[in-house]
Amino acid sequence: MCIFCKIVNGEIPNNTVHESEHFLAFNDLYPKAPIHILIIPKIHVDCFQDVSAETMAGLTQFTQEVARKVGIDETGYRLITNNGNDGGQEVFHLHFHLLGGGKLKWDHSHEDVHRSI
Ligand code: 5GP
Ligand code: ZN
């Protein structure tokens, strides 16, 4: 069983921010912003490339609820999913990083950037 499935099952403790029948939001163990929440479906899906449109519809609404709950729906936030090896995915249970609580930096994502201008 994957690490996030163990969190869903309560086998690994987590700091839950918000929960519904199908989704869970909890604080990232190594936060990269004042607010850094992981949002996951409770069912195991490896990555974004494998998720159904139906699950994403529910996850969209749930994510908006989380943003409202932690008070960043109006100040702004960043929502990221790393997909697969090149995307830098480390945990292969679909998750979205919800980052906010301050002005975020926008770093380059690859050394080898081809500029068109
Ligand atoms: P990825 O690189 O797969 O997009 O992100 C995985 C994230 O999961 C990382 O930000 C990492 O800090 C977080 N993480 C890994 N293990 C745990 C854990 O056991 N508990 C929590 N709350 N976060 C975790
Ligand atoms: Zn899983």
PDB file of C-alpha atoms and ligand atoms in Angstrom:
ATOM      1  CA  MET A   1       0.000   0.000   0.000  1.00  0.00           C
ATOM      2  CA  CYS A   2       1.382   3.457  -0.875  1.00  0.00           C
ATOM      3  CA  ILE A   3       2.238   6.082   1.742  1.00  0.00           C
ATOM      4  CA  PHE A   4      -0.769   8.303   0.962  1.00  0.00           C
ATOM      5  CA  CYS A   5      -3.153   5.305   1.053  1.00  0.00           C
ATOM      6  CA  LYS A   6      -1.748   4.628   4.540  1.00  0.00           C
ATOM      7  CA  ILE A   7      -2.532   8.228   5.477  1.00  0.00           C
ATOM      8  CA  VAL A   8      -6.101   7.793   4.142  1.00  0.00           C
ATOM      9  CA  ASN A   9      -6.413   4.583   6.224  1.00  0.00           C
ATOM     10  CA  GLY A  10      -5.106   6.313   9.344  1.00  0.00           C
ATOM     11  CA  GLU A  11      -2.026   4.061   9.521  1.00  0.00           C
ATOM     12  CA  ILE A  12       0.262   7.107   9.296  1.00  0.00           C
ATOM     13  CA  PRO A  13      -0.680  10.234  11.277  1.00  0.00           C
ATOM     14  CA  ASN A  14      -1.305  13.421   9.347  1.00  0.00           C
ATOM     15  CA  ASN A  15      -2.367  16.958   9.980  1.00  0.00           C
ATOM     16  CA  THR A  16      -5.786  16.978   8.293  1.00  0.00           C
ATOM     17  CA  VAL A  17      -6.988  20.346   7.009  1.00  0.00           C
ATOM     18  CA  HIS A  18     -10.208  19.259   5.312  1.00  0.00           C
ATOM     19  CA  GLU A  19     -11.962  16.007   4.477  1.00  0.00           C
ATOM     20  CA  SER A  20     -14.926  14.795   2.454  1.00  0.00           C
ATOM     21  CA  GLU A  21     -16.227  11.365   1.488  1.00  0.00           C
ATOM     22  CA  HIS A  22     -13.852  11.128  -1.484  1.00  0.00           C
ATOM     23  CA  PHE A  23     -10.987  13.578  -0.822  1.00  0.00           C
ATOM     24  CA  LEU A  24      -8.466  14.499   1.868  1.00  0.00           C
ATOM     25  CA  ALA A  25      -6.346  17.633   2.421  1.00  0.00           C
ATOM     26  CA  PHE A  26      -3.415  17.588   4.837  1.00  0.00           C
ATOM     27  CA  ASN A  27      -0.313  19.657   5.518  1.00  0.00           C
ATOM     28  CA  ASP A  28       2.872  18.753   3.639  1.00  0.00           C
ATOM     29  CA  LEU A  29       5.547  17.351   5.953  1.00  0.00           C
ATOM     30  CA  TYR A  30       8.200  19.668   4.412  1.00  0.00           C
ATOM     31  CA  PRO A  31       6.350  22.915   3.610  1.00  0.00           C
ATOM     32  CA  LYS A  32       7.735  25.104   0.808  1.00  0.00           C
ATOM     33  CA  ALA A  33       5.440  28.067   1.548  1.00  0.00           C
ATOM     34  CA  PRO A  34       3.616  29.423   4.644  1.00  0.00           C
ATOM     35  CA  ILE A  35       0.653  27.321   3.502  1.00  0.00           C
ATOM     36  CA  HIS A  36       1.526  24.031   1.787  1.00  0.00           C
ATOM     37  CA  ILE A  37      -1.325  21.558   1.661  1.00  0.00           C
ATOM     38  CA  LEU A  38      -1.535  18.271  -0.231  1.00  0.00           C
ATOM     39  CA  ILE A  39      -4.901  17.429  -1.760  1.00  0.00           C
ATOM     40  CA  ILE A  40      -5.595  13.816  -2.733  1.00  0.00           C
ATOM     41  CA  PRO A  41      -8.411  11.537  -3.828  1.00  0.00           C
ATOM     42  CA  LYS A  42      -8.994   8.789  -1.246  1.00  0.00           C
ATOM     43  CA  ILE A  43      -8.970   6.173  -3.970  1.00  0.00           C
ATOM     44  CA  HIS A  44      -5.520   5.296  -5.278  1.00  0.00           C
ATOM     45  CA  VAL A  45      -4.692   6.901  -8.624  1.00  0.00           C
ATOM     46  CA  ASP A  46      -1.011   6.877  -9.606  1.00  0.00           C
ATOM     47  CA  CYS A  47      -0.800  10.297 -11.206  1.00  0.00           C
ATOM     48  CA  PHE A  48      -2.642  13.036 -13.090  1.00  0.00           C
ATOM     49  CA  GLN A  49      -2.227  11.191 -16.392  1.00  0.00           C
ATOM     50  CA  ASP A  50      -4.405   8.362 -15.030  1.00  0.00           C
ATOM     51  CA  VAL A  51      -7.155  10.344 -13.280  1.00  0.00           C
ATOM     52  CA  SER A  52     -10.735  10.427 -14.568  1.00  0.00           C
ATOM     53  CA  ALA A  53     -12.550  13.632 -15.451  1.00  0.00           C
ATOM     54  CA  GLU A  54     -15.178  12.674 -12.868  1.00  0.00           C
ATOM     55  CA  THR A  55     -12.640  12.515 -10.038  1.00  0.00           C
ATOM     56  CA  MET A  56     -11.116  15.800 -11.204  1.00  0.00           C
ATOM     57  CA  ALA A  57     -14.526  17.487 -11.121  1.00  0.00           C
ATOM     58  CA  GLY A  58     -14.926  16.565  -7.462  1.00  0.00           C
ATOM     59  CA  LEU A  59     -11.345  17.435  -6.694  1.00  0.00           C
ATOM     60  CA  THR A  60     -11.798  20.899  -8.219  1.00  0.00           C
ATOM     61  CA  GLN A  61     -14.715  21.701  -5.937  1.00  0.00           C
ATOM     62  CA  PHE A  62     -12.914  20.231  -2.912  1.00  0.00           C
ATOM     63  CA  THR A  63      -9.780  22.287  -3.657  1.00  0.00           C
ATOM     64  CA  GLN A  64     -11.825  25.487  -3.833  1.00  0.00           C
ATOM     65  CA  GLU A  65     -13.341  24.616  -0.436  1.00  0.00           C
ATOM     66  CA  VAL A  66      -9.867  24.089   1.052  1.00  0.00           C
ATOM     67  CA  ALA A  67      -8.634  27.440  -0.307  1.00  0.00           C
ATOM     68  CA  ARG A  68     -11.647  29.163   1.260  1.00  0.00           C
ATOM     69  CA  LYS A  69     -11.207  27.309   4.538  1.00  0.00           C
ATOM     70  CA  VAL A  70      -7.564  28.405   4.976  1.00  0.00           C
ATOM     71  CA  GLY A  71      -8.330  31.937   3.759  1.00  0.00           C
ATOM     72  CA  ILE A  72      -6.310  32.122   0.541  1.00  0.00           C
ATOM     73  CA  ASP A  73      -9.191  32.045  -1.955  1.00  0.00           C
ATOM     74  CA  GLU A  74      -8.956  35.827  -2.436  1.00  0.00           C
ATOM     75  CA  THR A  75      -5.260  36.511  -1.756  1.00  0.00           C
ATOM     76  CA  GLY A  76      -4.244  33.839  -4.280  1.00  0.00           C
ATOM     77  CA  TYR A  77      -2.400  30.564  -4.419  1.00  0.00           C
ATOM     78  CA  ARG A  78      -0.605  28.118  -6.692  1.00  0.00           C
ATOM     79  CA  LEU A  79      -1.854  24.631  -7.499  1.00  0.00           C
ATOM     80  CA  ILE A  80       0.719  22.137  -8.789  1.00  0.00           C
ATOM     81  CA  THR A  81       0.793  18.482  -9.650  1.00  0.00           C
ATOM     82  CA  ASN A  82       4.054  16.804 -10.547  1.00  0.00           C
ATOM     83  CA  ASN A  83       3.396  14.071 -13.085  1.00  0.00           C
ATOM     84  CA  GLY A  84       5.839  11.201 -13.560  1.00  0.00           C
ATOM     85  CA  ASN A  85       9.605  11.103 -13.533  1.00  0.00           C
ATOM     86  CA  ASP A  86      10.409  14.228 -15.544  1.00  0.00           C
ATOM     87  CA  GLY A  87       7.728  16.100 -13.616  1.00  0.00           C
ATOM     88  CA  GLY A  88       9.565  15.335 -10.373  1.00  0.00           C
ATOM     89  CA  GLN A  89       6.823  13.180  -8.850  1.00  0.00           C
ATOM     90  CA  GLU A  90       8.096  11.383  -5.737  1.00  0.00           C
ATOM     91  CA  VAL A  91       4.901   9.945  -4.282  1.00  0.00           C
ATOM     92  CA  PHE A  92       2.914   7.984  -6.852  1.00  0.00           C
ATOM     93  CA  HIS A  93      -0.547   8.662  -5.463  1.00  0.00           C
ATOM     94  CA  LEU A  94      -2.094  11.648  -7.254  1.00  0.00           C
ATOM     95  CA  HIS A  95      -1.759  14.827  -5.215  1.00  0.00           C
ATOM     96  CA  PHE A  96      -2.030  18.536  -5.799  1.00  0.00           C
ATOM     97  CA  HIS A  97       0.207  20.957  -3.910  1.00  0.00           C
ATOM     98  CA  LEU A  98      -1.786  23.981  -2.738  1.00  0.00           C
ATOM     99  CA  LEU A  99       0.737  26.732  -1.957  1.00  0.00           C
ATOM    100  CA  GLY A 100       0.008  30.179  -0.582  1.00  0.00           C
ATOM    101  CA  GLY A 101       0.067  32.449   2.427  1.00  0.00           C
ATOM    102  CA  GLY A 102       2.506  34.908   0.827  1.00  0.00           C
ATOM    103  CA  LYS A 103       3.805  36.087  -2.551  1.00  0.00           C
ATOM    104  CA  LEU A 104       5.296  33.042  -4.263  1.00  0.00           C
ATOM    105  CA  LYS A 105       8.450  32.992  -6.388  1.00  0.00           C
ATOM    106  CA  TRP A 106       8.327  31.605  -9.890  1.00  0.00           C
ATOM    107  CA  ASP A 107      11.552  29.672 -10.508  1.00  0.00           C
ATOM    108  CA  HIS A 108      12.774  28.356 -13.839  1.00  0.00           C
ATOM    109  CA  SER A 109      11.923  24.709 -14.174  1.00  0.00           C
ATOM    110  CA  HIS A 110      14.766  23.433 -16.343  1.00  0.00           C
ATOM    111  CA  GLU A 111      18.386  24.449 -16.958  1.00  0.00           C
ATOM    112  CA  ASP A 112      17.960  24.085 -20.696  1.00  0.00           C
ATOM    113  CA  VAL A 113      15.432  26.769 -21.560  1.00  0.00           C
ATOM    114  CA  HIS A 114      15.021  27.746 -25.195  1.00  0.00           C
ATOM    115  CA  ARG A 115      14.143  31.398 -25.465  1.00  0.00           C
ATOM    116  CA  SER A 116      12.129  32.548 -28.444  1.00  0.00           C
ATOM    117  CA  ILE A 117      12.801  36.256 -27.871  1.00  0.00           C
TER     118      ILE A 117
HETATM  119  P1  5GP B   1       5.853  15.100  -5.135  1.00  0.00           P
HETATM  120  O1  5GP B   1       7.328  15.365  -5.266  1.00  0.00           O
HETATM  121  O2  5GP B   1       5.525  13.645  -5.333  1.00  0.00           O
HETATM  122  O3  5GP B   1       5.012  16.004  -5.997  1.00  0.00           O
HETATM  123  O4  5GP B   1       5.468  15.541  -3.659  1.00  0.00           O
HETATM  124  C1  5GP B   1       5.450  14.674  -2.575  1.00  0.00           C
HETATM  125  C2  5GP B   1       5.234  15.534  -1.355  1.00  0.00           C
HETATM  126  O5  5GP B   1       4.829  14.709  -0.288  1.00  0.00           O
HETATM  127  C3  5GP B   1       6.470  16.293  -0.906  1.00  0.00           C
HETATM  128  O6  5GP B   1       6.196  17.696  -0.877  1.00  0.00           O
HETATM  129  C4  5GP B   1       6.750  15.732   0.487  1.00  0.00           C
HETATM  130  O7  5GP B   1       7.198  16.740   1.370  1.00  0.00           O
HETATM  131  C5  5GP B   1       5.405  15.179   0.911  1.00  0.00           C
HETATM  132  N1  5GP B   1       5.444  14.026   1.797  1.00  0.00           N
HETATM  133  C6  5GP B   1       6.169  12.892   1.625  1.00  0.00           C
HETATM  134  N2  5GP B   1       5.914  12.010   2.616  1.00  0.00           N
HETATM  135  C7  5GP B   1       4.973  12.592   3.413  1.00  0.00           C
HETATM  136  C8  5GP B   1       4.297  12.173   4.607  1.00  0.00           C
HETATM  137  O8  5GP B   1       4.489  11.076   5.139  1.00  0.00           O
HETATM  138  N3  5GP B   1       3.414  13.037   5.161  1.00  0.00           N
HETATM  139  C9  5GP B   1       3.152  14.267   4.594  1.00  0.00           C
HETATM  140  N4  5GP B   1       2.254  15.042   5.224  1.00  0.00           N
HETATM  141  N5  5GP B   1       3.779  14.697   3.477  1.00  0.00           N
HETATM  142  C10 5GP B   1       4.675  13.871   2.896  1.00  0.00           C
HETATM  143 ZN    ZN B   2      -2.176   5.301  -2.769  1.00  0.00          ZN
END
